[in-house]
XYZ file of N, CA and C in Angstrom:
747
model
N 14.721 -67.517 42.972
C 13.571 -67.733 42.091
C 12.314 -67.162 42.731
N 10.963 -66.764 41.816
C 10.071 -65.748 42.512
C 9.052 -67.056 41.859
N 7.991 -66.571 42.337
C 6.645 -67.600 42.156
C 5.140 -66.465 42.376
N 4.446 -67.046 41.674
C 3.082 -66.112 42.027
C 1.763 -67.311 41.951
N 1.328 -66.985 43.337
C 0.340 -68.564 43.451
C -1.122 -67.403 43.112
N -2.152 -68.059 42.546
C -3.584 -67.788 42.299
C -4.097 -68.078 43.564
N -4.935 -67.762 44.777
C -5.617 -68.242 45.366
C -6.782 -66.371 45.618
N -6.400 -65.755 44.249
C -7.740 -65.413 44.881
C -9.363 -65.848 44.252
N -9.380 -66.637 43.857
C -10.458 -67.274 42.912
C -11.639 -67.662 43.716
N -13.249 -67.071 44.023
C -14.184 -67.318 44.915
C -13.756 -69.232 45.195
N -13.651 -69.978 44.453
C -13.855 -71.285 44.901
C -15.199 -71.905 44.496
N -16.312 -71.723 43.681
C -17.795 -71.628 43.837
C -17.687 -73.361 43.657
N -16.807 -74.162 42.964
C -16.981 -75.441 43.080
C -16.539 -76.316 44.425
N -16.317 -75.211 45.310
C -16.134 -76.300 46.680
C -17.090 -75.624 47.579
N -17.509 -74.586 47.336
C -18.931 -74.810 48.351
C -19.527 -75.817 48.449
N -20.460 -75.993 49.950
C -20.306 -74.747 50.923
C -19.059 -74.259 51.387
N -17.687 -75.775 51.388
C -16.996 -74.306 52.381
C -16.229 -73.706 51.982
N -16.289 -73.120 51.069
C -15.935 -71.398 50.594
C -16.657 -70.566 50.689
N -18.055 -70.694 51.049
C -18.951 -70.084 51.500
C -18.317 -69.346 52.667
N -17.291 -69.912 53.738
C -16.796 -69.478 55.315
C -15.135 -69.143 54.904
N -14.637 -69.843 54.167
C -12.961 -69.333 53.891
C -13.067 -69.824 52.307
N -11.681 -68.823 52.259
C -11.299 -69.119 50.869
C -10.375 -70.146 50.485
N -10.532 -70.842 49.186
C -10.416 -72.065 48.903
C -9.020 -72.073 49.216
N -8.003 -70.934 49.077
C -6.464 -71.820 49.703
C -6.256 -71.943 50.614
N -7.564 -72.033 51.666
C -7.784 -71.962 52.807
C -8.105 -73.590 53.391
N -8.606 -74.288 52.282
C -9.221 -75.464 52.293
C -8.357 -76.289 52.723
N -8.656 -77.302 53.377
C -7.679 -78.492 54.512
C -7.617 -79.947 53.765
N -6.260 -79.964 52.866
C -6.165 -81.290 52.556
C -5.677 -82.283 53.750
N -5.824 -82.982 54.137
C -4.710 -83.526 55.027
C -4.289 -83.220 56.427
N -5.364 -82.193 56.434
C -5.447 -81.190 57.806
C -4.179 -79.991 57.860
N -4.161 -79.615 55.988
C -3.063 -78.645 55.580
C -3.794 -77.672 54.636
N -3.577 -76.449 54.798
C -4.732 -75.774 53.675
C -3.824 -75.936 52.305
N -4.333 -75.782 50.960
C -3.940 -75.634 49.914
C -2.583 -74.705 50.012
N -3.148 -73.803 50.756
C -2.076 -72.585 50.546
C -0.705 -73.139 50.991
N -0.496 -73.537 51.989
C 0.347 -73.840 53.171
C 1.349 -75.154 52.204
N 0.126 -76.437 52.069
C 1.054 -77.414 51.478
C 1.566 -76.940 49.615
N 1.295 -76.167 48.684
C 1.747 -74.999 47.875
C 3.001 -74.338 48.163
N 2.792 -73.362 49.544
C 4.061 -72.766 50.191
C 5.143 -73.626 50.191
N 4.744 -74.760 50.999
C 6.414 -75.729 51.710
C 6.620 -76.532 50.305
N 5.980 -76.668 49.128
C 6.215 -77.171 48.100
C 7.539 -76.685 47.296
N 6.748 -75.204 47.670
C 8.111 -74.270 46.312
C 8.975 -73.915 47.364
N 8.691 -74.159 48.919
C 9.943 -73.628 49.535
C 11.173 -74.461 49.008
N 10.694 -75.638 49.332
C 11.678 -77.452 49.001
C 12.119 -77.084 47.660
N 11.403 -76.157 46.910
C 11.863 -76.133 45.137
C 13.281 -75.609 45.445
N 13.304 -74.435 46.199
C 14.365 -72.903 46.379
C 13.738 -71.766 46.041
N 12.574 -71.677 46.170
C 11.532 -70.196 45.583
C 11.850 -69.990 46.900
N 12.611 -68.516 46.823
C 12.824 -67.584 48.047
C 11.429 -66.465 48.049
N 10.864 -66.007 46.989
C 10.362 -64.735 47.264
C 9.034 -65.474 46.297
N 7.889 -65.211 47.248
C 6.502 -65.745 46.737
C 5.421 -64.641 47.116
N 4.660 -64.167 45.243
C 3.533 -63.582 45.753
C 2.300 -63.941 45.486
N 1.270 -64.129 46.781
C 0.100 -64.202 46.593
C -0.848 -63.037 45.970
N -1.595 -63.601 45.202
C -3.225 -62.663 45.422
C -4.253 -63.150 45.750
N -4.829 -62.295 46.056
C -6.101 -62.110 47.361
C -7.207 -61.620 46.677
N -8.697 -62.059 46.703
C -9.877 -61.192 47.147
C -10.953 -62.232 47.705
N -11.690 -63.437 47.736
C -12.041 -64.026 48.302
C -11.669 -63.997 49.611
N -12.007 -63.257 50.817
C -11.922 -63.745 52.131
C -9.645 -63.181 52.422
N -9.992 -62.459 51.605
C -8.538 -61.727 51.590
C -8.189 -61.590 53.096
N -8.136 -61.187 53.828
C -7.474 -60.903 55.385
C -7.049 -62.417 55.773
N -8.374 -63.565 55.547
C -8.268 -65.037 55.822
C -6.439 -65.212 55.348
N -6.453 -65.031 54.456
C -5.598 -65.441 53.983
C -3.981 -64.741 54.115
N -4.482 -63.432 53.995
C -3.191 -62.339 54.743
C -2.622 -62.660 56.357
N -3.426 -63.434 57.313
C -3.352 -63.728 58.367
C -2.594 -64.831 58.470
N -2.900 -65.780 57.119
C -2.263 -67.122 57.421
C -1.434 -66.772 57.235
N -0.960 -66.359 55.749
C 0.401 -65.871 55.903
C 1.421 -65.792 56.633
N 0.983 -64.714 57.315
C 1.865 -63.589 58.856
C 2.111 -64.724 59.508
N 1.222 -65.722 60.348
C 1.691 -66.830 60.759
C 2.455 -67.800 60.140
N 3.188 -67.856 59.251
C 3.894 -69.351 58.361
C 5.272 -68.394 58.250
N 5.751 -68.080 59.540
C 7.477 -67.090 59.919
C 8.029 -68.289 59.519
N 7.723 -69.815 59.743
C 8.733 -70.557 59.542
C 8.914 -70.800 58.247
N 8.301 -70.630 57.100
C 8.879 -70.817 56.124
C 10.422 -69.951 55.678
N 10.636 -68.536 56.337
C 11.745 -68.204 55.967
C 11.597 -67.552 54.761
N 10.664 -67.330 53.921
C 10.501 -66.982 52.643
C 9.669 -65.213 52.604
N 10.511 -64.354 51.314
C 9.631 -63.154 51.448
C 8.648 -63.381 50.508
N 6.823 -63.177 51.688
C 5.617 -63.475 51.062
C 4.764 -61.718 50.791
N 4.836 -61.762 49.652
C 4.206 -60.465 49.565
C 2.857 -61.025 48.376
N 2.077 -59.593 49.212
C 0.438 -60.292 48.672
C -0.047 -58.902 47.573
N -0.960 -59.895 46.246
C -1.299 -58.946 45.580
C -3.009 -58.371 46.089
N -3.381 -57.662 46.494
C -4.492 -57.322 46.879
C -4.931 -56.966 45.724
N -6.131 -57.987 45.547
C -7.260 -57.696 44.597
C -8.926 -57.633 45.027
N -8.972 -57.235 46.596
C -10.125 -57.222 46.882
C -11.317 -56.319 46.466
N -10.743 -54.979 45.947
C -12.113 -54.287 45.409
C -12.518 -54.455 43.946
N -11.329 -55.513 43.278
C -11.863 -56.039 41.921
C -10.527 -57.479 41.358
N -11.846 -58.789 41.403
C -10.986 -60.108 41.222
C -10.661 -60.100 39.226
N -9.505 -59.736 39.058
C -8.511 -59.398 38.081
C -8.266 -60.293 37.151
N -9.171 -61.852 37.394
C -8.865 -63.474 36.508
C -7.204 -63.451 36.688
N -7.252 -64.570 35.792
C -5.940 -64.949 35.580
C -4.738 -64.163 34.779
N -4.845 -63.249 33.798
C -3.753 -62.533 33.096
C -4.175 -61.091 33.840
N -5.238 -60.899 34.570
C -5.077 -59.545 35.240
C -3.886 -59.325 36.741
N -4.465 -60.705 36.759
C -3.651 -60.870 38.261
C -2.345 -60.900 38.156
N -1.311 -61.447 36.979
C -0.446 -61.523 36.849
C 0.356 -59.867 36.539
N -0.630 -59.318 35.801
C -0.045 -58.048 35.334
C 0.447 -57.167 36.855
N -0.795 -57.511 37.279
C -1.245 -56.611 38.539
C -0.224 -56.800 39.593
N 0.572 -58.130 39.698
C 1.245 -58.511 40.509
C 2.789 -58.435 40.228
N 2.946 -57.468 39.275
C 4.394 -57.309 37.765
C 4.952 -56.925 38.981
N 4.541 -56.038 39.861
C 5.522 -54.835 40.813
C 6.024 -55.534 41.232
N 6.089 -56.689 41.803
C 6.581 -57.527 42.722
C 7.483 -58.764 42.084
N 6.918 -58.978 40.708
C 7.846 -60.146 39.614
C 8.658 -59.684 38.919
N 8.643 -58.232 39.218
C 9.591 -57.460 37.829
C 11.149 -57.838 38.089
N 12.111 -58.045 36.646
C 13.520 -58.710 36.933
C 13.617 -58.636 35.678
N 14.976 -60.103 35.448
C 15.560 -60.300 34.355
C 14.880 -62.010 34.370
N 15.238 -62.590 35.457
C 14.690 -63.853 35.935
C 13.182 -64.264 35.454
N 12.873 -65.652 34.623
C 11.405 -65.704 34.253
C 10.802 -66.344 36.079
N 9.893 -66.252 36.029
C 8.849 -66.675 37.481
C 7.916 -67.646 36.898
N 7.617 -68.565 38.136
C 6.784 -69.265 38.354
C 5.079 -68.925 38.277
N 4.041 -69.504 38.050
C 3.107 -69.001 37.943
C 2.515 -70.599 38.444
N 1.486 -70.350 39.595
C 0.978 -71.704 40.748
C -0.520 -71.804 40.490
N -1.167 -72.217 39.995
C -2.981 -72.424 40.817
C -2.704 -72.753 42.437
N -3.388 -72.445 43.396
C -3.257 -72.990 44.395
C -3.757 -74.238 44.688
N -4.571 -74.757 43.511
C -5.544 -75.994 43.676
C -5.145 -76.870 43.317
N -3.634 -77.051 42.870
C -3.163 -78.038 41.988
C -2.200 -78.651 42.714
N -2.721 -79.911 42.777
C -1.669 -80.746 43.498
C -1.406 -81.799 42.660
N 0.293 -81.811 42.980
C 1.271 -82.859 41.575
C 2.488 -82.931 42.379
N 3.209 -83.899 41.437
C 4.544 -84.956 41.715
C 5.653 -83.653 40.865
N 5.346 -82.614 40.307
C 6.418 -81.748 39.424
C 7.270 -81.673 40.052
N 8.664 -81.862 39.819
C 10.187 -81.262 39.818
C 10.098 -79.483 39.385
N 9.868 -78.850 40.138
C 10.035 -77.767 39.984
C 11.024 -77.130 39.574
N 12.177 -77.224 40.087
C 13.057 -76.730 39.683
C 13.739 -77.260 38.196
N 13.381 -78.596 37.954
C 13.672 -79.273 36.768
C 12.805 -78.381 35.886
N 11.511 -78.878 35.851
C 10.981 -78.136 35.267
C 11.125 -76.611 34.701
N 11.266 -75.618 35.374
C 11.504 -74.719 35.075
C 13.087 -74.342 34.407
N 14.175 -75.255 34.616
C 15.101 -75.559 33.976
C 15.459 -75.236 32.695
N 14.406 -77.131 32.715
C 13.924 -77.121 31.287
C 13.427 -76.373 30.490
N 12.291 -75.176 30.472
C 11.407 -74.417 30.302
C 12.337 -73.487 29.367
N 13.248 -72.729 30.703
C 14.209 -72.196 29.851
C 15.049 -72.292 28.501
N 15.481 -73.523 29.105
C 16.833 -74.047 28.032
C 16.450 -74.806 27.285
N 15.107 -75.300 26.834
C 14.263 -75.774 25.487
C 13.866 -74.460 24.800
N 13.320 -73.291 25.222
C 13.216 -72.603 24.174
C 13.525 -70.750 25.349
N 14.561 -70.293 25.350
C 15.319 -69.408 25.965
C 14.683 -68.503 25.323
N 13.686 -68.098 23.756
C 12.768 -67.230 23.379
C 11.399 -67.045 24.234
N 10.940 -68.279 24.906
C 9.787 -68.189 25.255
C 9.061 -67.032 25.930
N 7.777 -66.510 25.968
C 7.422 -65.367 27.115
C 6.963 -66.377 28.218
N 6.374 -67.284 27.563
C 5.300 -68.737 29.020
C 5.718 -70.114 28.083
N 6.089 -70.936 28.866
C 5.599 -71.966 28.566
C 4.538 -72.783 29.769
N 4.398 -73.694 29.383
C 2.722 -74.006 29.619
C 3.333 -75.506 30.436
N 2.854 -75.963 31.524
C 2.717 -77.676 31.616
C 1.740 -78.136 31.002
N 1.513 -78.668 30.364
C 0.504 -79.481 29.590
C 0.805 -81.395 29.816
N -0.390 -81.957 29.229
C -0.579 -83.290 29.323
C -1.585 -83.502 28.881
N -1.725 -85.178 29.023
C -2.429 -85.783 27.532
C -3.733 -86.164 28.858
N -4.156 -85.266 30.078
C -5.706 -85.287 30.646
C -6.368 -85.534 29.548
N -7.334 -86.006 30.177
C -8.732 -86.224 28.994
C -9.863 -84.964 30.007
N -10.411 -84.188 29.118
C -11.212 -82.591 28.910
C -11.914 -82.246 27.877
N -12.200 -81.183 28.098
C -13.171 -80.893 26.849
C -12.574 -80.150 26.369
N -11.893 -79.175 26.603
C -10.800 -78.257 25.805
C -8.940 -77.943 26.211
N -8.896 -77.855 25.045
C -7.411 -78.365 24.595
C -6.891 -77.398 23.944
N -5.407 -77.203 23.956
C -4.267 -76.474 23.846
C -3.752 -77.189 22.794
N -3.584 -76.329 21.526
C -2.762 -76.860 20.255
C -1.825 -76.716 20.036
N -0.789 -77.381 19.606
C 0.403 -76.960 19.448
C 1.297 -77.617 17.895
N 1.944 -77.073 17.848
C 2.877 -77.336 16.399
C 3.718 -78.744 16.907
N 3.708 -79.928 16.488
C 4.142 -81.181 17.312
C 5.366 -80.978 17.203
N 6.258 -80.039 15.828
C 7.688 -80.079 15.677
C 8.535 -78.919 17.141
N 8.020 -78.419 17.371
C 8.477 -77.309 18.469
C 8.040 -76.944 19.732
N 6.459 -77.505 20.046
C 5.049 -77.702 21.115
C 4.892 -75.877 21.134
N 5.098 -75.249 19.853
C 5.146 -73.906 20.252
C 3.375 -73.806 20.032
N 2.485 -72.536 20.546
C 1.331 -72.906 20.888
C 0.312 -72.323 19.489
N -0.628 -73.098 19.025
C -1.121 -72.568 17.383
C -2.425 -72.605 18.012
N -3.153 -72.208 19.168
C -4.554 -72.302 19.164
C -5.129 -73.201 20.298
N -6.350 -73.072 20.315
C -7.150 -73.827 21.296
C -8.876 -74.462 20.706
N -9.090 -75.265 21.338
C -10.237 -76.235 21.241
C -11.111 -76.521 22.062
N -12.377 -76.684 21.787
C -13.287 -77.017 22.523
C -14.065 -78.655 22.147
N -13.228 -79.499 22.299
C -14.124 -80.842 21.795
C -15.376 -81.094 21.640
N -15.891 -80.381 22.816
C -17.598 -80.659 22.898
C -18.328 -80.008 22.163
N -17.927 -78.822 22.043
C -18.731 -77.639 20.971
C -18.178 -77.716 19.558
N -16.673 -78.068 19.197
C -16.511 -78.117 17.906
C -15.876 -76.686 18.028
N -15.702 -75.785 18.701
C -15.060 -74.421 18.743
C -13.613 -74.303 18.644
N -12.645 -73.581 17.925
C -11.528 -73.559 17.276
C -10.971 -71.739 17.571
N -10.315 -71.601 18.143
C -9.813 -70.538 18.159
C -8.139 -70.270 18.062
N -8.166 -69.377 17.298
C -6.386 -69.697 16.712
C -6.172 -68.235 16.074
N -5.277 -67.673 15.808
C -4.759 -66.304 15.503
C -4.440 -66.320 13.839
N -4.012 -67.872 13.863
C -3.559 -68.521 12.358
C -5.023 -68.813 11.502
N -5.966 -68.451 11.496
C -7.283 -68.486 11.000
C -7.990 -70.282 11.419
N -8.241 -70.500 9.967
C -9.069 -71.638 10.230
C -7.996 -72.877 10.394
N -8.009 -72.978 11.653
C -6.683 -74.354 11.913
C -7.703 -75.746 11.982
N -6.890 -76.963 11.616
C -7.500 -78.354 11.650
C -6.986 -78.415 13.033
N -7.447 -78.676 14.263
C -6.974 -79.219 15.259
C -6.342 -80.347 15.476
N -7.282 -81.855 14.095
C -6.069 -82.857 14.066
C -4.716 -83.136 13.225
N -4.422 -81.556 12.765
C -3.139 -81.292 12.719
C -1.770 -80.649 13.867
N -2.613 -80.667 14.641
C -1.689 -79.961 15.708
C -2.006 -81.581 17.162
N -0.992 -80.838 17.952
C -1.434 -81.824 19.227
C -1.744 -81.067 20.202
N -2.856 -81.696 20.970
C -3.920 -81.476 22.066
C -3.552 -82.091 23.150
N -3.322 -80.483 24.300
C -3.019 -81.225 25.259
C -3.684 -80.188 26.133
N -3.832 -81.053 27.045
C -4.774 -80.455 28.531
C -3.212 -79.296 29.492
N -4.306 -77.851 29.943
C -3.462 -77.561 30.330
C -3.217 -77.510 31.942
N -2.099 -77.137 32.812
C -2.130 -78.013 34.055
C -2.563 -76.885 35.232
N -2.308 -75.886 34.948
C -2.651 -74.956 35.785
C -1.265 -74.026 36.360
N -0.344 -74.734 35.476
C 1.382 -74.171 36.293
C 2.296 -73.971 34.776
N 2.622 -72.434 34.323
C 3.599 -71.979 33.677
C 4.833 -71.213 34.138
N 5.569 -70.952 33.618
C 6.738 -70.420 33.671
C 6.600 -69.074 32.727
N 6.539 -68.256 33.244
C 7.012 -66.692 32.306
C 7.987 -66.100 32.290
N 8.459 -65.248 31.204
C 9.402 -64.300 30.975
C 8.700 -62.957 31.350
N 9.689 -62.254 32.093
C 9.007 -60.495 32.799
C 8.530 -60.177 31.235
N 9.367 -60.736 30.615
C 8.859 -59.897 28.962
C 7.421 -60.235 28.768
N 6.762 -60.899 29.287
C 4.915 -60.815 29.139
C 4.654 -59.516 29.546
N 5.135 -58.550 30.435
C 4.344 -57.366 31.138
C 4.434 -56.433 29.826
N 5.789 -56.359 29.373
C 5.463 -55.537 28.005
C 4.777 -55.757 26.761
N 4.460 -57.315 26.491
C 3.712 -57.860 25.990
C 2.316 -57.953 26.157
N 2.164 -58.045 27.018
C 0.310 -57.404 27.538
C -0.084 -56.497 26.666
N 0.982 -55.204 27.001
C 0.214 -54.182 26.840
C 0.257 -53.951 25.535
N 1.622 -54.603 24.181
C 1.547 -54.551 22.938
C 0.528 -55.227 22.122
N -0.076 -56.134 22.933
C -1.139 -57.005 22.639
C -2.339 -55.962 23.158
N -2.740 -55.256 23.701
C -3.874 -54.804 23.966
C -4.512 -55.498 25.512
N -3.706 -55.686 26.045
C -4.457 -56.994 27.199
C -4.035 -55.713 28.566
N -4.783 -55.130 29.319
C -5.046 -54.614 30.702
C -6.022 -54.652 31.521
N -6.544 -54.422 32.835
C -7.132 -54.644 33.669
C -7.312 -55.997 33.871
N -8.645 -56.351 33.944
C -9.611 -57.624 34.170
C -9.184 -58.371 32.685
N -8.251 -59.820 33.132
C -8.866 -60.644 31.697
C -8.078 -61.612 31.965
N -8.493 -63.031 31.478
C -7.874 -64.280 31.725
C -6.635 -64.710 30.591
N -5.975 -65.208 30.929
C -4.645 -65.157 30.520
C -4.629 -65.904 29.401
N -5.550 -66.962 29.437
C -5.847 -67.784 28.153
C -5.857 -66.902 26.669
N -6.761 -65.751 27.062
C -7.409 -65.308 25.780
C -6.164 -64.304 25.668
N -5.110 -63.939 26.309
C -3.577 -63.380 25.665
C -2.993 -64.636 25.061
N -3.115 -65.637 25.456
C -2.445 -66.857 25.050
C -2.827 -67.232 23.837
N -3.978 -67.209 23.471
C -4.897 -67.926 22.414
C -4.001 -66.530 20.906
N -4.830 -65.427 21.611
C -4.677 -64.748 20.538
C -3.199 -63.807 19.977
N -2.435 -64.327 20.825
C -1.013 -63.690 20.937
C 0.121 -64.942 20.588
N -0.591 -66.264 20.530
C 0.389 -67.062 20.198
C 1.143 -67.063 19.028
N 0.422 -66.344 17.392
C 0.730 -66.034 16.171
C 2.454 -65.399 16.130
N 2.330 -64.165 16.779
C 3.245 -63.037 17.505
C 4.045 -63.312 18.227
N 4.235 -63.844 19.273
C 4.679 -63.744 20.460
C 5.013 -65.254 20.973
N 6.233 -65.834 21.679
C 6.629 -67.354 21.460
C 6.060 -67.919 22.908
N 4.980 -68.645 22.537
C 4.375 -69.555 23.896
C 4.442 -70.686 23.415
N 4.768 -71.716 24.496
C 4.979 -72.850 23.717
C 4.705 -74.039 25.587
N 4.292 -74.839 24.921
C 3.683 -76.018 26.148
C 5.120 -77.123 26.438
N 4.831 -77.607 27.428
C 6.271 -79.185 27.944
C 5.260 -79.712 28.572
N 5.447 -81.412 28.229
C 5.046 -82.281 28.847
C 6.020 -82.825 29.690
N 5.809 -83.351 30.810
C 6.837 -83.958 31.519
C 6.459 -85.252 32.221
N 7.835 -86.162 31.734
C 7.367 -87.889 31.533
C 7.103 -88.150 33.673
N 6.549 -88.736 33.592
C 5.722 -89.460 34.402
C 4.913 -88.579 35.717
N 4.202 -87.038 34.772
C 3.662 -86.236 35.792
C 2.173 -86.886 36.161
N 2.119 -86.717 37.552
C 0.811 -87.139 38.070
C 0.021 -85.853 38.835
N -1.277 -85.668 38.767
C -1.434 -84.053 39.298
C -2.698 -84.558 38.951
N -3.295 -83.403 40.300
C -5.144 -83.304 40.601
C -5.391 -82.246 40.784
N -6.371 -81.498 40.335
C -6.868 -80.571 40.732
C -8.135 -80.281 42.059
N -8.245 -80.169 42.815
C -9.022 -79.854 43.823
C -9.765 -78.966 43.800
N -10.667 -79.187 42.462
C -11.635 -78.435 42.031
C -13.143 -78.633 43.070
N -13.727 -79.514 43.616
C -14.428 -80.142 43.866
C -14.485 -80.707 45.808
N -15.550 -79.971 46.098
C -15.747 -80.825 47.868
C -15.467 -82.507 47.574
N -16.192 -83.177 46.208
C -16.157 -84.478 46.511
C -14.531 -85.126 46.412
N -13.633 -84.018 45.622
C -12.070 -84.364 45.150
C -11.203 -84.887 46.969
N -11.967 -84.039 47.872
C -11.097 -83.787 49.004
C -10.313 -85.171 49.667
N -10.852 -86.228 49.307
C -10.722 -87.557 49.833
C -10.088 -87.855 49.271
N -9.895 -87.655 47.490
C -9.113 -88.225 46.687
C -7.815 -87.628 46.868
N -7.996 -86.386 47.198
C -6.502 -85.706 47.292
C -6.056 -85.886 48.284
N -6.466 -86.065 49.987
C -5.739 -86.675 51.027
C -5.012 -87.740 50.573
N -5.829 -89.093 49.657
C -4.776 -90.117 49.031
C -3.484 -89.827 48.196
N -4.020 -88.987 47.009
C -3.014 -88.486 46.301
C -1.835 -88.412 47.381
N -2.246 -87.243 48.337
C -0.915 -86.265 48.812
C -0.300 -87.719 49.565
N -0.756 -88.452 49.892
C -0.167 -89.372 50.830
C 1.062 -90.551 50.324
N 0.298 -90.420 48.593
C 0.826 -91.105 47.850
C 2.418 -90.283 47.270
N 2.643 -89.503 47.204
C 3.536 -88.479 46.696
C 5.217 -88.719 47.341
């Protein structure tokens, strides 16, 4: 199984110290993001994991080189002379995900109780059409992921606070569909790379807005999974909470 973790993202909500390293650099537990991430999906069976890089990129190419004990082939997407968001990075990083096999897709900031390998299981063999499915959950946020309740296949997105509705299917009621927060961790089919580009989606662009506007077309669809617990480590003030979390796990 292959995996592709996000950590090249500046971090601007944990300054200052991303100001000095980059955020999968950051020490939960006296473990950086990156590291407790790594031994996560090692324990899954993810043999072959790729990072991308541009925040403090070498920081992070270095840690790497040092973590021989994981045993795992770590190959890095270099995005330092331009940070690619989220559906750039993925494209960008195809050379290395390309197969028959769908891959993992990680935030590095996200720390949770997921069965990985269940999960992705499941992913499959609930809907074996899918290009992504999505982890989703019933977080409370300001914007939300719609979905068709008979299939969780994906009809659009929401902005609670603004009243903003975006959907491929025109003017959708949002409290016809169900709203769910999304987690930061999907599962793809290689068939997104050819899908990008039938959709119009290259270089620089966040993966959402292929998601949003490609859901009509193309089969994305969200899983909830019963008793997931997960934090994001968005935040310097989160850092305390997530030493507990991880301790709790």
């Amino acid at each position: 199984m292959k995996a592709l973790i996000f950590a090249a993202g500046l971090g601007t909500r944990l300054r200052p110290l991303t100001l000095s390293m980059p955020k999968a650099l950051v020490p939960v537990g006296g473990k950086p993001l990156l590291g407790i991430l790594l031994e996560k999906l090692k324990a899954a069976g993810i043999g072959e994991v790729v990072v991308n890089v541009h925040h403090f990129p070498d920081m992070i190419i270095e840690y790497l080189r040092s973590r021989t004990d994981l045993g795992m082939r770590i190959e890095v997407s270099d995005e330092r002379d331009c940070l690619l968001e989220t559906g750039g990075g993925v494209l960008s990083a195809g050379r290395f995900l390309g197969g028959e096999e769908p891959f993992l897709v990680h935030n590095v900031d996200i720390l949770s109780n997921l069965d990985i390998p269940s999960f992705m299981s499941d992913a499959t063999s609930s809907h074996p059409d899918a290009l992504s499915t999505l982890l989703v959950s019933e977080r409370k946020t300001s914007r939300y992921l719609l979905f068709d309740p008979s299939d969780m296949r994906m009809v659009g997105w929401t902005n609670v606070s603004t009243g903003e509705v975006r959907s491929p299917w025109g003017n959708i009621r949002p409290d016809d569909f169900k709203a769910l927060a999304f987690s930061g961790v999907h599962v793809l089919s290689p068939g997104i790379f050819p899908s990008f580009r039938k959709m119009g989606f290259e270089g620089r662009f966040p993966i959402m807005d292929y998601y949003i506007s490609s859901c009509r077309e193309e089969p994305i669809y969200g899983a909830t999974v019963d008793g997931l617990r997960m934090l994001d480590v968005g935040k310097v003030d989160c850092l305390a909470e997530a030493e507990r979390f991880l301790s709790e796990l």
